[in-house]
Short mmCIF file of C-alpha atoms and ligand atoms in Angstrom, two decimals:
data_model
loop_
_atom_site.label_atom_id
_atom_site.label_comp_id
_atom_site.label_asym_id
_atom_site.label_seq_id
_atom_site.Cartn_x
_atom_site.Cartn_y
_atom_site.Cartn_z
CA MET A 1 -51.80 -19.52 7.76
CA GLU A 2 -48.25 -19.97 8.99
CA ILE A 3 -47.49 -18.08 12.18
CA VAL A 4 -44.10 -16.43 12.11
CA THR A 5 -42.71 -16.18 15.62
CA LYS A 6 -39.14 -15.26 14.84
CA ALA A 7 -37.47 -12.74 12.59
CA PRO A 8 -35.38 -14.41 9.89
CA THR A 9 -31.82 -15.06 11.06
CA LYS A 10 -29.25 -12.68 9.64
CA ALA A 11 -25.60 -13.31 8.87
CA ALA A 12 -23.25 -12.80 11.82
CA PRO A 13 -22.06 -9.20 12.03
CA ARG A 14 -18.48 -8.39 11.07
CA HIS A 15 -16.89 -7.11 14.26
CA PHE A 16 -13.56 -5.27 14.24
CA LEU A 17 -12.34 -6.21 17.71
CA ASP A 18 -8.65 -7.03 17.45
CA LEU A 19 -6.09 -7.59 14.71
CA ASP A 20 -5.28 -11.13 15.89
CA ARG A 21 -8.91 -12.08 15.24
CA LEU A 22 -8.89 -11.03 11.61
CA SER A 23 -7.02 -12.65 8.77
CA ALA A 24 -3.95 -11.15 7.17
CA VAL A 25 -5.80 -11.14 3.85
CA GLU A 26 -8.74 -9.15 5.23
CA LEU A 27 -6.49 -6.63 6.96
CA ARG A 28 -4.35 -6.25 3.85
CA ARG A 29 -7.47 -5.55 1.77
CA MET A 30 -8.60 -2.89 4.23
CA LEU A 31 -5.27 -1.07 4.08
CA ASP A 32 -5.14 -1.27 0.29
CA GLN A 33 -8.63 0.16 0.15
CA ALA A 34 -7.68 2.94 2.57
CA ALA A 35 -4.62 3.87 0.52
CA GLN A 36 -6.62 3.88 -2.70
CA TRP A 37 -9.39 6.07 -1.29
CA LYS A 38 -6.80 8.45 0.16
CA ALA A 39 -4.95 8.71 -3.16
CA THR A 40 -8.08 9.34 -5.20
CA GLN A 41 -9.84 11.45 -2.55
CA ASP A 42 -12.78 9.17 -3.10
CA ARG A 43 -16.14 10.40 -1.83
CA THR A 44 -18.40 7.57 -2.99
CA PRO A 45 -21.32 7.53 -0.53
CA LEU A 46 -20.93 3.83 0.12
CA LEU A 47 -22.59 4.01 3.54
CA LYS A 48 -25.46 6.32 2.63
CA GLY A 49 -28.36 5.73 5.00
CA LYS A 50 -26.15 3.98 7.59
CA THR A 51 -25.58 5.29 11.11
CA LEU A 52 -22.65 4.63 13.43
CA ALA A 53 -23.16 5.03 17.19
CA MET A 54 -20.04 5.83 19.18
CA ILE A 55 -19.82 5.22 22.93
CA PHE A 56 -17.01 6.86 24.86
CA GLU A 57 -16.13 5.84 28.40
CA LYS A 58 -12.78 7.57 28.08
CA ASN A 59 -11.62 10.83 26.53
CA SER A 60 -10.79 11.13 22.85
CA THR A 61 -9.88 13.71 20.25
CA ARG A 62 -8.60 11.73 17.24
CA THR A 63 -10.77 8.64 17.47
CA ARG A 64 -13.95 10.62 17.87
CA LEU A 65 -13.23 13.15 15.14
CA SER A 66 -11.67 10.75 12.64
CA PHE A 67 -14.56 8.27 12.91
CA GLU A 68 -17.06 11.10 12.50
CA VAL A 69 -15.36 12.48 9.42
CA ALA A 70 -14.80 8.98 8.00
CA MET A 71 -18.47 8.12 8.35
CA ARG A 72 -19.57 11.41 6.81
CA GLN A 73 -17.17 11.07 3.89
CA LEU A 74 -18.76 7.68 3.22
CA GLY A 75 -22.19 9.33 3.16
CA GLY A 76 -23.28 7.96 6.54
CA ASP A 77 -24.34 9.47 9.83
CA VAL A 78 -22.90 9.38 13.37
CA ILE A 79 -24.30 9.62 16.88
CA THR A 80 -21.88 10.08 19.76
CA MET A 81 -22.71 9.24 23.35
CA THR A 82 -20.50 9.50 26.40
CA ALA A 83 -21.16 6.65 28.79
CA ALA A 84 -21.35 9.11 31.69
CA GLU A 85 -24.50 10.74 30.33
CA SER A 86 -26.13 7.45 29.31
CA GLN A 87 -27.80 4.70 31.33
CA ILE A 88 -24.59 2.64 31.07
CA ALA A 89 -23.16 4.78 33.87
CA ARG A 90 -26.23 3.92 35.98
CA GLY A 91 -25.62 0.23 35.57
CA GLU A 92 -27.81 -0.78 32.61
CA PRO A 93 -26.30 -4.05 31.39
CA ILE A 94 -24.12 -3.65 28.33
CA ALA A 95 -25.98 -6.60 26.76
CA ASP A 96 -29.24 -4.66 26.95
CA THR A 97 -27.54 -1.60 25.51
CA ALA A 98 -26.25 -3.74 22.65
CA LYS A 99 -29.73 -5.07 21.85
CA VAL A 100 -31.34 -1.64 21.93
CA LEU A 101 -28.67 0.05 19.83
CA SER A 102 -28.91 -2.79 17.30
CA ARG A 103 -32.49 -1.63 16.64
CA TYR A 104 -31.47 2.00 16.01
CA VAL A 105 -28.13 2.06 14.23
CA ASP A 106 -25.99 0.00 11.86
CA ALA A 107 -22.71 -0.25 13.78
CA ILE A 108 -21.27 0.62 17.18
CA MET A 109 -17.81 1.90 18.02
CA ILE A 110 -16.88 1.77 21.71
CA ARG A 111 -13.97 3.12 23.73
CA THR A 112 -13.96 1.52 27.14
CA ALA A 113 -11.56 0.37 29.83
CA ALA A 114 -12.58 -3.27 30.16
CA PRO A 115 -12.06 -5.61 27.20
CA ALA A 116 -14.86 -7.74 28.70
CA LYS A 117 -17.31 -4.92 28.06
CA LEU A 118 -16.32 -4.80 24.40
CA GLU A 119 -16.81 -8.57 24.16
CA ASP A 120 -20.17 -8.37 25.89
CA LEU A 121 -21.29 -5.66 23.50
CA ALA A 122 -20.18 -7.65 20.46
CA ALA A 123 -21.73 -10.88 21.73
CA ASN A 124 -25.11 -9.22 22.18
CA ALA A 125 -25.24 -6.86 19.20
CA SER A 126 -26.69 -7.95 15.90
CA ILE A 127 -24.65 -5.25 14.17
CA PRO A 128 -20.85 -4.78 13.81
CA VAL A 129 -18.92 -3.57 16.85
CA ILE A 130 -15.60 -1.73 16.50
CA ASN A 131 -12.94 -1.49 19.20
CA GLY A 132 -12.06 2.19 19.60
CA LEU A 133 -9.53 1.36 22.38
CA THR A 134 -9.66 -0.65 25.56
CA ASP A 135 -7.04 -1.00 28.27
CA ALA A 136 -5.89 -4.08 26.35
CA SER A 137 -5.61 -2.92 22.72
CA HIS A 138 -6.10 -0.19 20.11
CA PRO A 139 -6.45 -1.91 16.72
CA CYS A 140 -7.82 1.06 14.71
CA GLN A 141 -4.73 3.05 15.67
CA ILE A 142 -2.35 0.41 14.43
CA MET A 143 -4.15 0.07 11.10
CA ALA A 144 -3.39 3.77 10.61
CA ASP A 145 0.17 3.23 11.82
CA VAL A 146 0.90 0.40 9.40
CA MET A 147 -0.64 2.49 6.62
CA THR A 148 1.70 5.34 7.54
CA LEU A 149 4.71 3.02 7.74
CA GLU A 150 3.94 1.78 4.23
CA GLU A 151 3.50 5.30 2.84
CA TYR A 152 7.05 6.13 3.90
CA LYS A 153 8.82 2.79 3.71
CA GLY A 154 6.92 0.61 1.24
CA PRO A 155 5.42 -2.78 2.12
CA ALA A 156 5.43 -3.45 5.88
CA ALA A 157 6.55 -7.05 5.38
CA GLY A 158 10.20 -7.43 6.35
CA LYS A 159 10.52 -3.99 7.95
CA ILE A 160 11.87 -3.47 11.47
CA VAL A 161 9.79 -1.56 14.00
CA CYS A 162 11.11 -0.61 17.44
CA TRP A 163 8.77 0.11 20.33
CA SER A 164 10.40 1.83 23.29
CA GLY A 165 8.49 2.58 26.52
CA ASP A 166 5.39 1.31 28.30
CA GLY A 167 4.27 -2.13 27.07
CA ASN A 168 0.66 -0.95 26.93
CA ASN A 169 -2.55 -1.43 24.91
CA VAL A 170 -1.05 0.18 21.81
CA ALA A 171 1.99 -2.11 22.07
CA THR A 172 -0.35 -5.13 22.09
CA SER A 173 -1.96 -4.08 18.81
CA TRP A 174 1.54 -3.56 17.35
CA ILE A 175 2.33 -7.17 18.33
CA HIS A 176 -0.79 -8.37 16.52
CA ALA A 177 0.06 -6.25 13.48
CA ALA A 178 3.65 -7.54 13.30
CA VAL A 179 2.30 -11.04 12.80
CA ARG A 180 -0.51 -10.10 10.45
CA PHE A 181 1.60 -7.79 8.25
CA GLY A 182 4.85 -9.75 8.53
CA PHE A 183 7.27 -7.19 9.97
CA GLU A 184 9.77 -7.54 12.78
CA LEU A 185 8.82 -5.87 16.07
CA ARG A 186 11.31 -5.29 18.86
CA LEU A 187 9.86 -4.03 22.11
CA ALA A 188 12.07 -2.41 24.72
CA CYS A 189 10.13 -1.96 27.96
CA PRO A 190 11.04 -1.66 31.66
CA ALA A 191 10.43 -4.75 33.79
CA ASN A 192 7.39 -3.31 35.58
CA VAL A 193 5.48 -2.48 32.37
CA GLN A 194 6.16 -5.42 30.08
CA PRO A 195 3.96 -6.07 27.03
CA SER A 196 1.02 -8.48 27.29
CA ALA A 197 2.29 -12.02 27.90
CA GLN A 198 -0.79 -13.33 26.11
CA ALA A 199 -0.09 -11.30 22.96
CA LEU A 200 3.57 -12.36 23.01
CA ALA A 201 2.62 -16.02 23.39
CA TRP A 202 0.18 -15.69 20.49
CA ALA A 203 2.86 -14.08 18.30
CA LYS A 204 5.19 -16.96 19.15
CA ARG A 205 2.58 -19.54 18.20
CA GLU A 206 2.05 -17.69 14.91
CA ASN A 207 5.83 -17.70 14.24
CA GLY A 208 5.89 -13.89 14.37
CA LYS A 209 9.16 -12.00 14.57
CA VAL A 210 8.43 -10.29 17.88
CA SER A 211 11.03 -9.91 20.60
CA VAL A 212 11.23 -8.14 23.96
CA MET A 213 14.50 -6.62 25.11
CA SER A 214 15.64 -4.43 27.92
CA ASP A 215 18.02 -2.22 25.94
CA PRO A 216 16.20 0.32 23.73
CA ARG A 217 19.37 0.87 21.68
CA ALA A 218 19.46 -2.79 20.72
CA ALA A 219 15.76 -2.60 19.82
CA ALA A 220 16.29 0.52 17.70
CA LYS A 221 19.33 -0.82 15.83
CA ASP A 222 18.73 -0.47 12.08
CA ALA A 223 14.98 -0.01 12.65
CA ASP A 224 12.85 1.50 9.88
CA CYS A 225 10.49 2.99 12.41
CA VAL A 226 10.68 3.91 16.10
CA VAL A 227 7.41 4.15 18.05
CA THR A 228 6.45 5.08 21.56
CA ASP A 229 3.39 6.11 23.55
CA THR A 230 2.53 7.98 26.72
CA TRP A 231 3.98 6.66 29.95
CA VAL A 232 0.63 7.01 31.71
CA SER A 233 -2.30 5.61 29.77
CA MET A 234 -5.87 6.64 30.57
CA GLY A 235 -6.93 4.82 33.70
CA ALA A 236 -3.49 3.31 34.29
CA ASP A 237 -2.27 2.65 37.80
CA PRO A 238 -0.20 5.76 38.63
CA LYS A 239 2.06 3.53 40.74
CA LEU A 240 3.36 2.05 37.50
CA PHE A 241 4.45 5.53 36.39
CA ARG A 242 8.08 5.36 37.42
CA PRO A 243 10.02 8.06 35.56
CA ASP A 244 13.24 6.59 36.95
CA LEU A 245 12.49 3.28 35.21
CA LEU A 246 10.97 4.74 32.06
CA ALA A 247 13.47 7.54 31.36
CA PRO A 248 16.02 5.22 29.66
CA TYR A 249 13.26 4.30 27.18
CA ARG A 250 12.51 7.91 26.17
CA VAL A 251 12.82 8.35 22.42
CA ASP A 252 15.41 11.06 21.99
CA GLU A 253 17.83 12.03 19.25
CA ALA A 254 20.47 9.63 20.61
CA LEU A 255 18.08 6.67 20.39
CA MET A 256 16.93 7.67 16.88
CA ALA A 257 20.60 7.65 15.84
CA HIS A 258 20.66 3.86 16.34
CA ALA A 259 17.86 3.38 13.82
CA LYS A 260 18.30 3.62 10.05
CA ARG A 261 19.30 7.10 8.89
CA ASP A 262 15.93 7.57 7.21
CA ALA A 263 13.89 5.93 9.98
CA ILE A 264 10.55 7.47 10.83
CA PHE A 265 9.16 8.25 14.27
CA MET A 266 5.52 7.52 15.17
CA HIS A 267 3.34 8.19 18.20
CA CYS A 268 -0.42 7.62 18.40
CA LEU A 269 -0.82 10.89 20.36
CA PRO A 270 -1.54 12.55 22.72
CA ALA A 271 2.18 12.93 23.54
CA LYS A 272 4.03 14.36 26.51
CA ARG A 273 7.14 16.10 25.25
CA GLY A 274 10.01 15.56 27.66
CA GLU A 275 8.56 12.29 28.98
CA GLU A 276 8.29 9.45 26.42
CA VAL A 277 9.71 11.56 23.57
CA THR A 278 11.78 14.70 23.24
CA ALA A 279 10.36 17.73 21.45
CA GLY A 280 13.34 17.48 19.09
CA VAL A 281 12.19 14.07 17.86
CA ILE A 282 8.42 14.49 17.74
CA ASP A 283 8.69 17.93 16.14
CA GLY A 284 11.75 17.00 14.09
CA PRO A 285 12.29 15.86 10.49
CA GLN A 286 11.88 12.13 11.15
CA SER A 287 8.48 12.49 12.81
CA VAL A 288 5.41 11.51 10.78
CA VAL A 289 2.88 11.88 13.57
CA TRP A 290 0.57 14.25 11.68
CA ASP A 291 0.30 11.89 8.71
CA GLU A 292 -0.26 9.11 11.23
CA ALA A 293 -3.11 11.07 12.83
CA GLU A 294 -4.62 11.84 9.41
CA ASN A 295 -4.46 8.18 8.47
CA ARG A 296 -6.77 7.28 11.34
CA MET A 297 -9.53 8.71 9.17
CA HIS A 298 -8.48 6.90 5.99
CA ALA A 299 -7.90 3.55 7.68
CA GLN A 300 -11.22 3.78 9.52
CA LYS A 301 -13.10 4.44 6.29
CA ALA A 302 -11.86 1.06 5.10
CA ILE A 303 -12.71 -0.55 8.45
CA LEU A 304 -16.24 0.90 8.35
CA ALA A 305 -16.70 -0.26 4.77
CA TRP A 306 -15.49 -3.75 5.68
CA CYS A 307 -17.95 -3.89 8.59
CA LEU A 308 -20.91 -2.38 6.79
CA ALA A 309 -20.76 -2.28 3.04
N1 CP B 1 -4.59 8.14 19.32
C1 CP B 1 -5.84 8.25 19.81
O1 CP B 1 -6.61 7.29 19.89
O2 CP B 1 -6.17 9.51 20.16
P1 CP B 1 -7.47 9.96 20.97
O3 CP B 1 -7.33 9.45 22.37
O4 CP B 1 -7.45 11.46 20.90
O5 CP B 1 -8.68 9.37 20.31
N1 NVA B 2 -2.02 4.17 25.64
C1 NVA B 2 -2.86 5.34 25.54
C2 NVA B 2 -3.33 5.55 24.14
C3 NVA B 2 -4.16 6.77 23.94
C4 NVA B 2 -4.67 6.91 22.55
C5 NVA B 2 -4.03 5.23 26.50
O1 NVA B 2 -4.62 4.14 26.60
O2 NVA B 2 -4.33 6.21 27.16
#
């Protein structure tokens, strides 16, 4: 009798780690799927019997809730764990956590500070791993953002997006998206909080239309969409929070006036009115932040289906 010592090898899991690591075709398909399911209010239980584990090492409102609802709408189940109350906080290697969770659930979403931890998890899991934000990027957010841009402005390709403020993790995923979805991205950021040099170099190699400028008005000129984010990201060095340097990059009514007349305003939220954006803009007629927040759920349904179905 043949002795079987190893389980049969399975296909490599489909991780959703960053937009630069996925093809434009795959990302396009996900957004088309998301838009279709949103339009038809589809409730096909595509992921019936599947469970998503979510690990949070940082706070969350939207990511946690939108993933939970997305998974449930697809007929699946969710388990949420904060790292603080798990053995991760006591130093259990993330590789061991990955191997154990791979025996219990069908996919893992993690929000963590260190991108290396996300990589370690993905490298050691036999199931898909989804990036729910690291200090380096926030790809699920930008899938929702591009979906929102397209709802208001039509195909993203050829559009102009202006980022004004901290060149942070969200800005990096915008850089990746600009290349993958073919729109122009102009980032206006103070010198002390410039966008990721690595992401910019990648965009250049990919012939993306991504530029960094110091004047937010130049960046906003004729833009279809103006975006910003908090000046102080979770876990950011407070020394980098320099209101004197960031104030000129605040998105206010005067900056919006440089964009197209029908330009939209987006913000991943949570927002600080009076810091990175004025109340007049975020609560005004050009703001689409609530649609943007809703689209987290729709975009993530397509991401989950791509990973699991
Ligand atoms: N935009 C976003 O990721 O929000 P949460 O931090 O609330 O998840
Ligand atoms: N840049 C922010 C995004 C929050 C969703 C942060 O990392 O805190």
